[in-house]
Coordinates of C-alpha atoms and ligand atoms in Angstrom, one line a residue:
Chain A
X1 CA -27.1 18.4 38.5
X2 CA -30.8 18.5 39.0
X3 CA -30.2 21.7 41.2
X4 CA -29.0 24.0 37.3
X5 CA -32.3 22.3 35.7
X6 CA -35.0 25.2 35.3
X7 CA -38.1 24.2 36.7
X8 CA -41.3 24.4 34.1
X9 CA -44.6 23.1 34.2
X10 CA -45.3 19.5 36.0
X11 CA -41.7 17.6 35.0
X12 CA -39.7 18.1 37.9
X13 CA -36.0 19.1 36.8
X14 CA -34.9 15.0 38.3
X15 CA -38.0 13.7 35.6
X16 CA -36.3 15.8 32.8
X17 CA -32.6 14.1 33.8
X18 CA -33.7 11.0 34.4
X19 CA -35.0 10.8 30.5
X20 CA -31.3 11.2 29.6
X21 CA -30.4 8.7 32.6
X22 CA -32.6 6.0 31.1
X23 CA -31.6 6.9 27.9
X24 CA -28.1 6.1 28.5
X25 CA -28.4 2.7 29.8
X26 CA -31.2 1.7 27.2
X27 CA -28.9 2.6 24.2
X28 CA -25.8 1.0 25.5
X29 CA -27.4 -2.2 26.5
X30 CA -29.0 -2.0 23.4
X31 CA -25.4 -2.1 21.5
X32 CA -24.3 -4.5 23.4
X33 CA -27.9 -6.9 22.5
X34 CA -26.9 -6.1 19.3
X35 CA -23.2 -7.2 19.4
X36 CA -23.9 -10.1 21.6
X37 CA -27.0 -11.6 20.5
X38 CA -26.3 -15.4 21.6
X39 CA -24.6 -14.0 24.4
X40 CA -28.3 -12.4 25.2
X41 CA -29.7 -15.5 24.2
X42 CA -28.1 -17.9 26.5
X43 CA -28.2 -15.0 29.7
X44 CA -32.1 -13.9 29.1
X45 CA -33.0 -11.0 28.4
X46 CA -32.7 -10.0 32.5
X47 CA -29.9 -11.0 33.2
X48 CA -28.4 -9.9 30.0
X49 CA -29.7 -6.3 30.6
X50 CA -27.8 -6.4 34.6
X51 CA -25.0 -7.7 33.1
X52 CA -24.8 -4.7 30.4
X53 CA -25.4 -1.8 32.7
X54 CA -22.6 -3.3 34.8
X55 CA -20.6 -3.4 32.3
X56 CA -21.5 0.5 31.1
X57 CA -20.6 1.1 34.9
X58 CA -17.0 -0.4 35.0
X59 CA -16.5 -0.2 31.5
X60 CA -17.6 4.1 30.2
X61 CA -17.7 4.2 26.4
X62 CA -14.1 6.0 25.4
X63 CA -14.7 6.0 21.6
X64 CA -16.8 8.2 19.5
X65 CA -18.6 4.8 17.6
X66 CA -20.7 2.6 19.8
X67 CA -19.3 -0.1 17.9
X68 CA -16.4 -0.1 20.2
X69 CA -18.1 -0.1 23.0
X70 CA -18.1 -3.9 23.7
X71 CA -14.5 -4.3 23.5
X72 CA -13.9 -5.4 26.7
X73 CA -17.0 -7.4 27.2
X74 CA -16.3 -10.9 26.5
X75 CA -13.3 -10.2 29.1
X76 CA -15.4 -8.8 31.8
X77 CA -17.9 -11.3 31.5
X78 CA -14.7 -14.1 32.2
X79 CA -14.1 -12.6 35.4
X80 CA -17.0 -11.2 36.7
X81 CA -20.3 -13.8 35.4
X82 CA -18.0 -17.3 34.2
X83 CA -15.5 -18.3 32.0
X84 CA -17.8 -20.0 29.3
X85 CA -20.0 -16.3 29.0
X86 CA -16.2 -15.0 28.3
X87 CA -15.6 -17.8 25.7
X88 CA -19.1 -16.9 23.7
X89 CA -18.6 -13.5 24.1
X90 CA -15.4 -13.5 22.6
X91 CA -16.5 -15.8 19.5
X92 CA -18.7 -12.6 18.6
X93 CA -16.3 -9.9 19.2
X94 CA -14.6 -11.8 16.5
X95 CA -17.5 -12.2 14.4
X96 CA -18.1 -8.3 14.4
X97 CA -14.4 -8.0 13.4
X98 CA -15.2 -10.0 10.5
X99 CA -17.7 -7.7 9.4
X100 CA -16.2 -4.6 9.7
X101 CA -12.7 -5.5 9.9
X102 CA -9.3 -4.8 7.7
X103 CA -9.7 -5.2 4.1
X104 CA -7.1 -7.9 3.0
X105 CA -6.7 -10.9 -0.2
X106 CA -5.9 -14.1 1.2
X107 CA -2.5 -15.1 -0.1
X108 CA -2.8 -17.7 -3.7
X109 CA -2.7 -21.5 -1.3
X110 CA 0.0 -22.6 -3.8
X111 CA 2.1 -19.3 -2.3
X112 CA 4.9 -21.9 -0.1
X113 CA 5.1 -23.4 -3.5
X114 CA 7.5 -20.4 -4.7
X115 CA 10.3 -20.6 -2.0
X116 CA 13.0 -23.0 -1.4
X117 CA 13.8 -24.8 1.5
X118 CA 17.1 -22.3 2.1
X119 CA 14.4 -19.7 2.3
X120 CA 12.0 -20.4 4.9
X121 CA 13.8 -19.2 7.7
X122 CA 13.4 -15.2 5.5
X123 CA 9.9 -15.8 5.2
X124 CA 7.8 -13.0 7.2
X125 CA 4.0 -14.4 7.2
X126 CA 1.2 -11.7 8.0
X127 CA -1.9 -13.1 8.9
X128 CA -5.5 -11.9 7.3
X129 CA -6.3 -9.2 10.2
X130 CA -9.8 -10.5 10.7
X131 CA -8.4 -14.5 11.6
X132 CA -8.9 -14.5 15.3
X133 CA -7.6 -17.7 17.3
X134 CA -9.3 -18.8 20.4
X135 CA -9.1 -20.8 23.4
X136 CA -12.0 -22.3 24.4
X137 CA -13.2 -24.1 27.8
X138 CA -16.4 -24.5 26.9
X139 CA -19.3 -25.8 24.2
X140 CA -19.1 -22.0 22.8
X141 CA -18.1 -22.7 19.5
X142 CA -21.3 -25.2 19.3
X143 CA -23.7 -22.8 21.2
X144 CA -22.6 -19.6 18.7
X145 CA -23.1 -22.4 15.4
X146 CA -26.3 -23.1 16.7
X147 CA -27.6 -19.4 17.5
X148 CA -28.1 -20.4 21.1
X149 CA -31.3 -22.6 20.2
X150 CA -31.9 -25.9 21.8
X151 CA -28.6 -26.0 23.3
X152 CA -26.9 -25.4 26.9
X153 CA -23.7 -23.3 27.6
X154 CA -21.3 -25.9 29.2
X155 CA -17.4 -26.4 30.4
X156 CA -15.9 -28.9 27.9
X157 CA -12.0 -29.9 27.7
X158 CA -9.5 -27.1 26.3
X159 CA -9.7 -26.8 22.5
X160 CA -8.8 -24.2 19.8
X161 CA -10.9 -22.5 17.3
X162 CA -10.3 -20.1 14.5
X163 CA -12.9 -17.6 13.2
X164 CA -12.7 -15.6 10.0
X165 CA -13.9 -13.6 7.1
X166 CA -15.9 -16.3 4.2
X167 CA -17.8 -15.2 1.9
X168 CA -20.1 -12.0 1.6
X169 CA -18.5 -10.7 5.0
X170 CA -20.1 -14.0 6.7
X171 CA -18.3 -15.4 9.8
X172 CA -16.6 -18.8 9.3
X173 CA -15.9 -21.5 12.5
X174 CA -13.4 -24.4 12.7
X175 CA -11.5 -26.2 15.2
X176 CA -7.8 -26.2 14.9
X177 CA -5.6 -28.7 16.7
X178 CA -3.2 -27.9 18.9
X179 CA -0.2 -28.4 17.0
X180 CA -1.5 -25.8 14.2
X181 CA -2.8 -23.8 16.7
X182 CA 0.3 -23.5 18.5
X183 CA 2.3 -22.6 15.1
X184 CA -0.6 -20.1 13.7
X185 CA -0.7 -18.2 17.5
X186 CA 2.9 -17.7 17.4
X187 CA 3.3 -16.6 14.1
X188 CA 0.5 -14.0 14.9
X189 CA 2.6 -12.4 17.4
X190 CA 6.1 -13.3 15.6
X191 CA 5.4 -12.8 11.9
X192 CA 9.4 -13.7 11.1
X193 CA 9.6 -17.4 10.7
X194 CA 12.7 -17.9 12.0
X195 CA 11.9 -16.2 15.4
X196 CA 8.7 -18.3 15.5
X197 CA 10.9 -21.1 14.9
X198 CA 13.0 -20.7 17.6
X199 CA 10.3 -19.9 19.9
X200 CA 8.2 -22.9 19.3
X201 CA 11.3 -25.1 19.7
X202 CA 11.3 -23.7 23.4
X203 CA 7.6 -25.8 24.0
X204 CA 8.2 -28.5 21.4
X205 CA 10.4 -31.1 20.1
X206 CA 13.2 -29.0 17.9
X207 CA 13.3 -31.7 15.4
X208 CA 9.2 -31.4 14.8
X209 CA 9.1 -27.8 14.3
X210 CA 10.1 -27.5 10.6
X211 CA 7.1 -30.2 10.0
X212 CA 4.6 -28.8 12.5
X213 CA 5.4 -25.2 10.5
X214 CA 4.9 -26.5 6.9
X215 CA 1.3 -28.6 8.4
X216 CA 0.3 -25.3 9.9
X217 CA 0.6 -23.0 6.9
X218 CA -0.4 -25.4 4.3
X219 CA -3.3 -25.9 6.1
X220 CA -3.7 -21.9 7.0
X221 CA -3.4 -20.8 3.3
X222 CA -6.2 -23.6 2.3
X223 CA -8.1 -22.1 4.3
X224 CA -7.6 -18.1 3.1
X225 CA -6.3 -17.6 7.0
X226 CA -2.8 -16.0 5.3
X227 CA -2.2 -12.6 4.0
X228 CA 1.4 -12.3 2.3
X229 CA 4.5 -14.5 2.8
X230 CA 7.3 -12.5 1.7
X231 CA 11.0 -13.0 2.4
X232 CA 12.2 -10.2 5.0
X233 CA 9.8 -8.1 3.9
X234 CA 10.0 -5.4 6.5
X235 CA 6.6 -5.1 8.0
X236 CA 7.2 -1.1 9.0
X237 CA 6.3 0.2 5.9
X238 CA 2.9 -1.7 5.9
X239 CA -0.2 0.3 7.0
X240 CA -1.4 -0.6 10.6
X241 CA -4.8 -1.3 11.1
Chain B
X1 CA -15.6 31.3 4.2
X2 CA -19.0 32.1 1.9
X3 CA -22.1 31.0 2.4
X4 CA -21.5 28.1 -0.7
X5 CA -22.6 24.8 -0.3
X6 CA -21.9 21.9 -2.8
X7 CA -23.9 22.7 -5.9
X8 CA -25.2 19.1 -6.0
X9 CA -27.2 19.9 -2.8
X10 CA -29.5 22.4 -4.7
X11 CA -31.0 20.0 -6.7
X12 CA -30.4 17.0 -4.0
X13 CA -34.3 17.9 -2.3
X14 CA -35.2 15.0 -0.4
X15 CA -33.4 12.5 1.1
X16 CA -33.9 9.4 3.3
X17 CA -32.0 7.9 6.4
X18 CA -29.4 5.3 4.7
X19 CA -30.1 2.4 7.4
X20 CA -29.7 -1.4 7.8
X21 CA -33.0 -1.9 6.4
X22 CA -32.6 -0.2 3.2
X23 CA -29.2 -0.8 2.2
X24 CA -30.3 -3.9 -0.5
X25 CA -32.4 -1.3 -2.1
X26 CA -30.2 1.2 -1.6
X27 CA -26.6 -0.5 -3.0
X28 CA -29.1 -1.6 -6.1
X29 CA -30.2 2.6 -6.2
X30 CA -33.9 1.5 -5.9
X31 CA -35.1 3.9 -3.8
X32 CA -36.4 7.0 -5.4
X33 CA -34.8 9.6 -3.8
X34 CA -32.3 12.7 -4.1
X35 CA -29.9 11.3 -1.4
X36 CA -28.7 9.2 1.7
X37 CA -28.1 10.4 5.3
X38 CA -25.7 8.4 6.8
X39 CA -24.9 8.1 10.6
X40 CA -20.8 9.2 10.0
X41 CA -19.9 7.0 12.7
X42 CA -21.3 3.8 11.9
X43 CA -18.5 3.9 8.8
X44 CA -15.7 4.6 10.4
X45 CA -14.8 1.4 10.6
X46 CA -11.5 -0.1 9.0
X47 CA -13.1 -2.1 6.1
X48 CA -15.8 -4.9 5.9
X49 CA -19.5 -4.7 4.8
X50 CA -20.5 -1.4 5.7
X51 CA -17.6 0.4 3.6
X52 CA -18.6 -2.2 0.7
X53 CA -22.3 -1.1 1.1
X54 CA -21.4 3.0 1.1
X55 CA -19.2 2.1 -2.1
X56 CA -22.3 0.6 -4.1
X57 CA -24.7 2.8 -2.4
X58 CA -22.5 5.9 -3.6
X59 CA -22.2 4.5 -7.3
X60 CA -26.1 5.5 -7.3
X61 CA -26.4 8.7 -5.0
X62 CA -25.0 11.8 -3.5
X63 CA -25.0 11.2 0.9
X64 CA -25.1 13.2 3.5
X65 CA -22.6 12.6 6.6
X66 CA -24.5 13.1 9.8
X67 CA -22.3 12.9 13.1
X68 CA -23.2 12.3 16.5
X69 CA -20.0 12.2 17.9
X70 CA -18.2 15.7 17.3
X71 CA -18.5 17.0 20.8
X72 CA -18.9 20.3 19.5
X73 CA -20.2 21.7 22.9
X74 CA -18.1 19.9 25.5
X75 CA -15.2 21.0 27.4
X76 CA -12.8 18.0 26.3
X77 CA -10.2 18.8 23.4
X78 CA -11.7 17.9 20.0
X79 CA -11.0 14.5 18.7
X80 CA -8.1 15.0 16.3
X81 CA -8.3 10.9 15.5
X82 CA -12.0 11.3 14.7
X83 CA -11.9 14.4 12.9
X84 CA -9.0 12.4 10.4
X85 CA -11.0 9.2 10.7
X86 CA -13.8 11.6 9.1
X87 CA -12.0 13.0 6.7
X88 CA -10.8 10.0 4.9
X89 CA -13.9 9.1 5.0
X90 CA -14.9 12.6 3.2
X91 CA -11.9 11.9 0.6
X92 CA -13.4 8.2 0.1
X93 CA -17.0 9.5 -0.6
X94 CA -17.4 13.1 -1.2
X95 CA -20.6 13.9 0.8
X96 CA -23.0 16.4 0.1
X97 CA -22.4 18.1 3.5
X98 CA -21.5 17.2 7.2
X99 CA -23.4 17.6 10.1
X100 CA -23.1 17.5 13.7
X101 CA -25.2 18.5 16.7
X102 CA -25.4 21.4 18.8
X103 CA -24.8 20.0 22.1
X104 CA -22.1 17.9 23.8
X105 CA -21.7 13.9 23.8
X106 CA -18.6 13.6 26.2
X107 CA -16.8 14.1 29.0
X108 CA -13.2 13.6 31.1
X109 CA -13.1 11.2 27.8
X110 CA -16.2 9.1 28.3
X111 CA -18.6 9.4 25.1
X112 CA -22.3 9.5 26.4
X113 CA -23.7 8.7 23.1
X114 CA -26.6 10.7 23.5
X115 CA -27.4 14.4 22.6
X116 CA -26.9 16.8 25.5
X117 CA -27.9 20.1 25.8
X118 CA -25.5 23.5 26.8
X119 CA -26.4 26.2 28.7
X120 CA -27.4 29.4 26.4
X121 CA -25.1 32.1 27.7
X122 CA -22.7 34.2 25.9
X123 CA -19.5 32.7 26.8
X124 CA -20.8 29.2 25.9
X125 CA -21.5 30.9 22.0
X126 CA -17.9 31.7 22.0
X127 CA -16.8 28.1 23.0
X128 CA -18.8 26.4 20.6
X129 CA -18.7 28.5 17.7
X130 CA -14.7 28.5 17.8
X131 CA -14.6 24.9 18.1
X132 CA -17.1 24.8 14.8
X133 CA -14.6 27.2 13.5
X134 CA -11.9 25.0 14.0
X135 CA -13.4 21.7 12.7
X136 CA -14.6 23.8 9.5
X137 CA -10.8 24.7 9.2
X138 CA -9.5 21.3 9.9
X139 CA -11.9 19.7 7.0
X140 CA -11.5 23.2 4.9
X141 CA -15.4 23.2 4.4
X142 CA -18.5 24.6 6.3
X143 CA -20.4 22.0 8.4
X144 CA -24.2 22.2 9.1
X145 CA -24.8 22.2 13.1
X146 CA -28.2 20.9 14.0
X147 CA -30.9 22.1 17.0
X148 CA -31.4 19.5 19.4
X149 CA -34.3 18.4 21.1
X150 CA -34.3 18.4 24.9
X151 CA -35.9 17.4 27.7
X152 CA -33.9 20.3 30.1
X153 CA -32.7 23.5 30.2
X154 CA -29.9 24.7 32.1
X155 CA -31.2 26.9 35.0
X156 CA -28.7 29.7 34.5
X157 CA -29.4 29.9 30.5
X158 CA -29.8 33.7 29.5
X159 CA -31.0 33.7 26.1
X160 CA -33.7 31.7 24.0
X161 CA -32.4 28.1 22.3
X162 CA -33.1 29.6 19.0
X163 CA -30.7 33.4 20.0
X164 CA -28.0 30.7 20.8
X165 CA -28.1 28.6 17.4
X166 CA -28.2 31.6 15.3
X167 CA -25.5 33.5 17.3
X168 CA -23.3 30.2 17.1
X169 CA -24.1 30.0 13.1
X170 CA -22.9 33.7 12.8
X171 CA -19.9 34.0 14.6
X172 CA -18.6 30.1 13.3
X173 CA -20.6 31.2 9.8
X174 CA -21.7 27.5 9.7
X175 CA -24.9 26.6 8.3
X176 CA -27.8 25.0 9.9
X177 CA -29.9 21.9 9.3
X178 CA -32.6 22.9 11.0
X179 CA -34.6 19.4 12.7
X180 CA -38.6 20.9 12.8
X181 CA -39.5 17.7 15.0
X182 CA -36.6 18.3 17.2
X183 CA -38.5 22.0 17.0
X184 CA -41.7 20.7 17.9
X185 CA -40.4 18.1 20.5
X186 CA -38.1 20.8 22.7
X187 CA -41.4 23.3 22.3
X188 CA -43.3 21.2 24.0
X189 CA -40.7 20.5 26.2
X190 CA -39.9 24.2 27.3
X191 CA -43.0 25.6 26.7
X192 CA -42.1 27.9 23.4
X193 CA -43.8 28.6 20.3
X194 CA -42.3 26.6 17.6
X195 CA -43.3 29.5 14.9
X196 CA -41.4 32.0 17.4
X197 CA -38.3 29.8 16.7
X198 CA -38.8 29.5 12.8
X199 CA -39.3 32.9 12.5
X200 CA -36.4 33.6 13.8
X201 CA -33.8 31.9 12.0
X202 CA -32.1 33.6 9.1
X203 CA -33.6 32.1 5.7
X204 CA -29.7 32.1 4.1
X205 CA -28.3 29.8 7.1
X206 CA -30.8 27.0 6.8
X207 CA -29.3 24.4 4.4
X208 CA -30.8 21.2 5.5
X209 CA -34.3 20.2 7.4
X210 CA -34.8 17.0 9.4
X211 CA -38.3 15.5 9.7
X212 CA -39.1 12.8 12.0
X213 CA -41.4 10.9 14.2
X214 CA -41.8 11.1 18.6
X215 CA -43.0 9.5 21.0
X216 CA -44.7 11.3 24.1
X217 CA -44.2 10.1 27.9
X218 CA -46.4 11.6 30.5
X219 CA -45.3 15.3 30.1
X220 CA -42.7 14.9 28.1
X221 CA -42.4 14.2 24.1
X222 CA -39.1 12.5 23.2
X223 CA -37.3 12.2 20.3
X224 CA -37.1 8.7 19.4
X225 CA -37.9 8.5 16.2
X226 CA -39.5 5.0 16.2
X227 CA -42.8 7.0 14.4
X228 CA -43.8 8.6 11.4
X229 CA -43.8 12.1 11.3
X230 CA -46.2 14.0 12.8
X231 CA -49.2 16.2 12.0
X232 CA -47.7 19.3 14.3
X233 CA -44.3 18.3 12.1
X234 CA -45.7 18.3 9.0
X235 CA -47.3 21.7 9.9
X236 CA -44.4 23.3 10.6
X237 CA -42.5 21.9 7.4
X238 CA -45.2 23.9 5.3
X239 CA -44.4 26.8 7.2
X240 CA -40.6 26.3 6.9
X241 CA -40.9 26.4 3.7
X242 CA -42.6 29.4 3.5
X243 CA -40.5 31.1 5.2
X244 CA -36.8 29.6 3.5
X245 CA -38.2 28.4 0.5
X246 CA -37.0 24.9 -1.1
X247 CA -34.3 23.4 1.5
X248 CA -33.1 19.8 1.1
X249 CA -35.0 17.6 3.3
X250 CA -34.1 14.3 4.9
X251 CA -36.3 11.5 6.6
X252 CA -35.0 10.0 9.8
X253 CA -36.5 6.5 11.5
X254 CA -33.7 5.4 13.5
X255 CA -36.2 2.3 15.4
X256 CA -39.4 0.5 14.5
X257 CA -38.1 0.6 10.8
X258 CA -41.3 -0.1 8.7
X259 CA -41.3 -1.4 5.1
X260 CA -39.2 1.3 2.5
X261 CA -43.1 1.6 0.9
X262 CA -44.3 3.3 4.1
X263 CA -40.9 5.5 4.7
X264 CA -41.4 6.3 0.8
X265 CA -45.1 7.9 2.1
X266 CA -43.1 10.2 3.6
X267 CA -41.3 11.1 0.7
X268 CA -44.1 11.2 -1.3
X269 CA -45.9 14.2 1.3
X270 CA -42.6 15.7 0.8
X271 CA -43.1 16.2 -3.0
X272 CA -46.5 16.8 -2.6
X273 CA -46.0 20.1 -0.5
X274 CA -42.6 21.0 -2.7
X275 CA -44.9 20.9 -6.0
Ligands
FE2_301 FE1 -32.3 15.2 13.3

C-alpha cells in the first residue's frame, strides 16, 4: 500500500498510513471500552486494550454501526481469555440491548387471569425482546452490580440470571431459579405452550410441568419480562426485530 | 433533479453536533440553536433511548443526518439494508438534509469505520458520482457529500482533491457540505493552498459548512476534533462566506466534549461574523 502513497515533504508515505493504522485500532478499542466498561475494569486498561485489538483481528467490523461491533465479544473472550470474562461480557451485551433494543409494553401481570385452564395449551407467549437469560459460572452478576469496584471476578456454582429493560431504559439484574429458568428459556425458543410443554416434560417430571409453567409466568409477568399471551396467535405476521 | 434543498435549511444557519453530552439540553430544546447534526448511524438502532431522545429532541428542532457509513467510494455493492435502515429513519424524522463522506469506509464486507481517501482520477469520478446518483434515487432526494481530511494521497492521483469533489458534485448533481477544517487539515497535509480550494468550488453547490477543532502530530495535523476551532478555521469561514454567502453551519466536537457554555462560544463567533 505504502508503495501508491505520493511522497511530500518529511512524512514518509508508511507515517501517513500508519495514522489511519493507529486510527483503526484506537476507535475500535475505544467502542468496545465503551460497551464493556466493567469488562475494562476488571482486565485493566492493558490488557483490556490486547484483548480488543485481538478481537478487531479475528473479529473485522461487518456492520455499518460500531455499535455492533462487540457482538461476538463476550463469546471470544469465553474461549480465548476465561469463561468468567465471557460471563461479564455477556451481562453487558445485554445491558446495551436494553438500551437500544426492541420497543415493546410488558403484557398487564393479571394477563393468565383471562384464560381458562382448557386454553393453556393455545397460548403463544412472546417474550419482551430486550429479557436476556443467562448462565452464569461465575460472581459476574455481583461484579457488573457493583461496577467492578472493590470486588474480584471469580468461578462460583452454576446459576441463572435475567437482565432487562426497567425504568428510563435502565438495566435491571435478578437471579432466577432453575425451575423458572428452565420454563422462561424454553419458551424463548418455543413461544407455543404446548410445544414447550412437551419439551420440558422430556427433562422433568411430566406431572410438574403444568405447575412449574404457571410459577414461571406468574412470576415472568410480575416482573414486565412478558410481551403478549395470545391464544394461537400466529407469530408470522408480527414484525421481526 | 434541481438544485432545491428543504426550505427549512435557509433559515436553519447554525447548528451544533447533537451528542451524548447535550442531549438533556437538547430533548428540553435549551440550546439556542437553528439545528442538530446527528451521527445517522448511532440511530439506527431498533428502539431504546436514543430513538426516545431524537423523538423529544425533534419536537424542538429541525436535524441534520450526517453518515459515516455509506461507502460512497468503495468497490463493495452499496448497502441496500442500510440505505432502508436510513430511510425509515428519514420517514420517522424528516431531516433537513443527509450527508455522507467523500471517501470509502469498507471493504470485501469489513467496515473500517474511518474516512478513507480515493484516488482523484477520472474513472474513480464516474464510480463515485453514479453510486451518489443511485443513493439520491433510492432516497428520491439530493444528498450533501462532504471533503475529507487526509493524511495520504494516492500516488497515481491525476487531478487536485478539490477538481475531484466538484466533478463528482456535477455529474451526481449532489450538493456539498463543504468541512473548512477538513480544508485546512488536508492543506497542511498535502501542501495546498486552502483559498486555492475555496475558490474553486461553485458558490450554488455548497449547502452546508463544517467547523471544527485538530490536533497536530509531528508533521501531520489530524482531524480529531477533540479542540475548538481554530484561528486558520475561523479565517477561512470568513472567507467562505465571502465567497458563497450565508450557508448553514454546523459545529462538530466529537471528543474532549467541554461544557454546552463553551461549545455555545462557538456559536456565538458564528453569529458574530453572519451579522
Ligand atoms: Fe465534518
Amino acid at each position: 500500500m505504502a508503495g501508491q502513497v505520493r511522497s511530500l515533504g518529511c512524512t514518509s508515505p508508511n507515517d501517513r498510513l500508519d495514522v489511519y493504522r493507529n486510527a483503526y485500532f484506537i476507535r475500535l478499542e475505544a467502542a468496545l471500552a465503551h460497551d464493556f466498561p466493567v469488562t475494562e475494569k476488571i482486565l485493566g486498561k492493558k490488557n483490556f486494550a490486547r484483548c480488543a485489538a485481538d478481537y478487531a483481528l479475528a473479529n473485522p467490523s461487518g456492520s455499518p454501526s460500531l455499535r455492533e461491533f462487540g457482538h461476538r465479544f463476550a463469546n471470544w473472550l469465553r474461549a480465548e481469555e476465561s469463561p468468567m470474562l465471557g460471563d461479564l461480557a455477556a451481562i453487558e451485551w445485554a445491558a446495551l440491548n436494553v438500551f437500544d433494543g426492541p420497543d415493546a409494553n410488558a403484557a398487564d401481570a393479571q394477563r393468565l387471569h383471562a384464560f381458562t385452564p382448557e386454553e393453556w395449551p393455545s397460548l403463544h407467549i412472546r417474550l419482551m425482546p430486550t429479557l436476556t437469560l443467562l448462565t452464569l459460572g461465575s460472581n459476574a452478576d455481583r461484579v457488573w452490580l457493583e461496577k467492578g469496584e472493590g470486588i474480584e471476578l471469580e468461578a462460583a456454582p452454576v446459576h441463572y440470571i435475567a437482565i432487562w429493560r426497567g425504568e428510563q431504559y435502565r438495566p435491571m439484574l435478578v437471579g432466577v431459579d432453575t425451575d423458572n429458568h428452565a420454563v422462561l428459556d424454553i419458551i424463548a425458543r418455543e413461544p407455543e405452550l404446548a410445544v414447550a410443554s412437551e419439551r420440558l416434560a422430556e427433562e422433568l417430571d411430566p406431572a410438574s410441568v403444568p405447575r412449574r409453567i404457571a410459577t414461571a409466568l406468574h412470576r415472568a409477568l410480575a416482573h414486565g419480562w412478558i410481551a403478549s399471551i395470545e391464544i394461537g396467535h400466529s407469530f408470522a405476521d408480527e414484525p421481526r426485530y | 433533479m434541481s438544485l432545491a434543498i428543504n426550505k427549512e435549511i435557509v433559515v436553519a444557519e447554525i447548528g451544533l453536533g447533537l451528542r451524548p453530552p447535550v442531549y438533556a439540553d437538547a430533548r428540553s430544546g435549551e440550546i439556542p440553536v437553528d439545528w442538530l447534526e446527528l451521527i445517522t448511524e448511532n440511530f439506527m438502532v431498533p428502539g431504546g433511548q436514543p430513538l426516545a431522545v431524537l423523538d423529544d429532541v425533534r419536537s424542538h428542532y429541525p436535524v441534520a443526518f450526517h453518515g459515516v457509513s455509506m461507502n460512497l467510494g468503495g468497490t463493495d455493492p452499496l448497502d441496500e439494508n442500510y440505505l432502508k435502515a436510513l430511510n425509515d429513519l428519514v420517514d420517522r424524522f424528516e431531516p433537513l438534509s443527509l450527508s455522507d463522506h467523500l471517501c470509502w469506509t469498507r471493504h470485501g464486507g469489513h467496515h473500517l469505520h474511518d474516512l478513507l481517501p480515493l484516488p482523484y482520477a477520472e474513472e474513480v469520478i464516474v464510480h463515485v458520482a453514479d453510486r451518489i446518483a443511485q443513493v439520491q434515487d433510492t432516497l428520491g432526494r439530493q444528498i450533501l457529500i462532504e471533503n475529507l481530511s487526509s493524511y495520504a494521497e494516492f500516488d497515481w492521483s491525476s487531478m487536485k482533491e478539490w477538481e475531484f469533489l466538484i466533478a463528482v458534485a456535477e455529474r451526481a448533481d449532489c450538493l456539498l457540505l463543504l468541512d473548512l477544517n477538513n480544508i485546512v487539515v488536508s492543506a497542511h497535509n498535502h501542501g495546498f493552498d486552502p483559498m486555492t480550494y475555496l475558490n474553486a468550488i461553485p458558490a450554488e453547490r455548497v449547502a452546508q459548512h463544517h467547523l471544527a477543532g485538530h490536533s497536530t502530530h509531528s508533521a501531520l495535523k489530524i482531524d480529531t476534533h477533540d479542540h475548538p476551532v481554530s484561528k486558520d478555521v475561523w479565517h477561512l469561514y470568513d472567507a467562505a462566506r465571502t465567497r458563497y454567502g450565508p450557508v448553514p453551519v454546523c459545529i462538530e466536537r466529537d471528543d474532549n466534549i467541554p461544557p454546552l457554555a463553551e461549545l455555545l462560544e462557538e456559536v456565538e463567533h458564528v453569529r458574530q461574523r453572519a451579522a
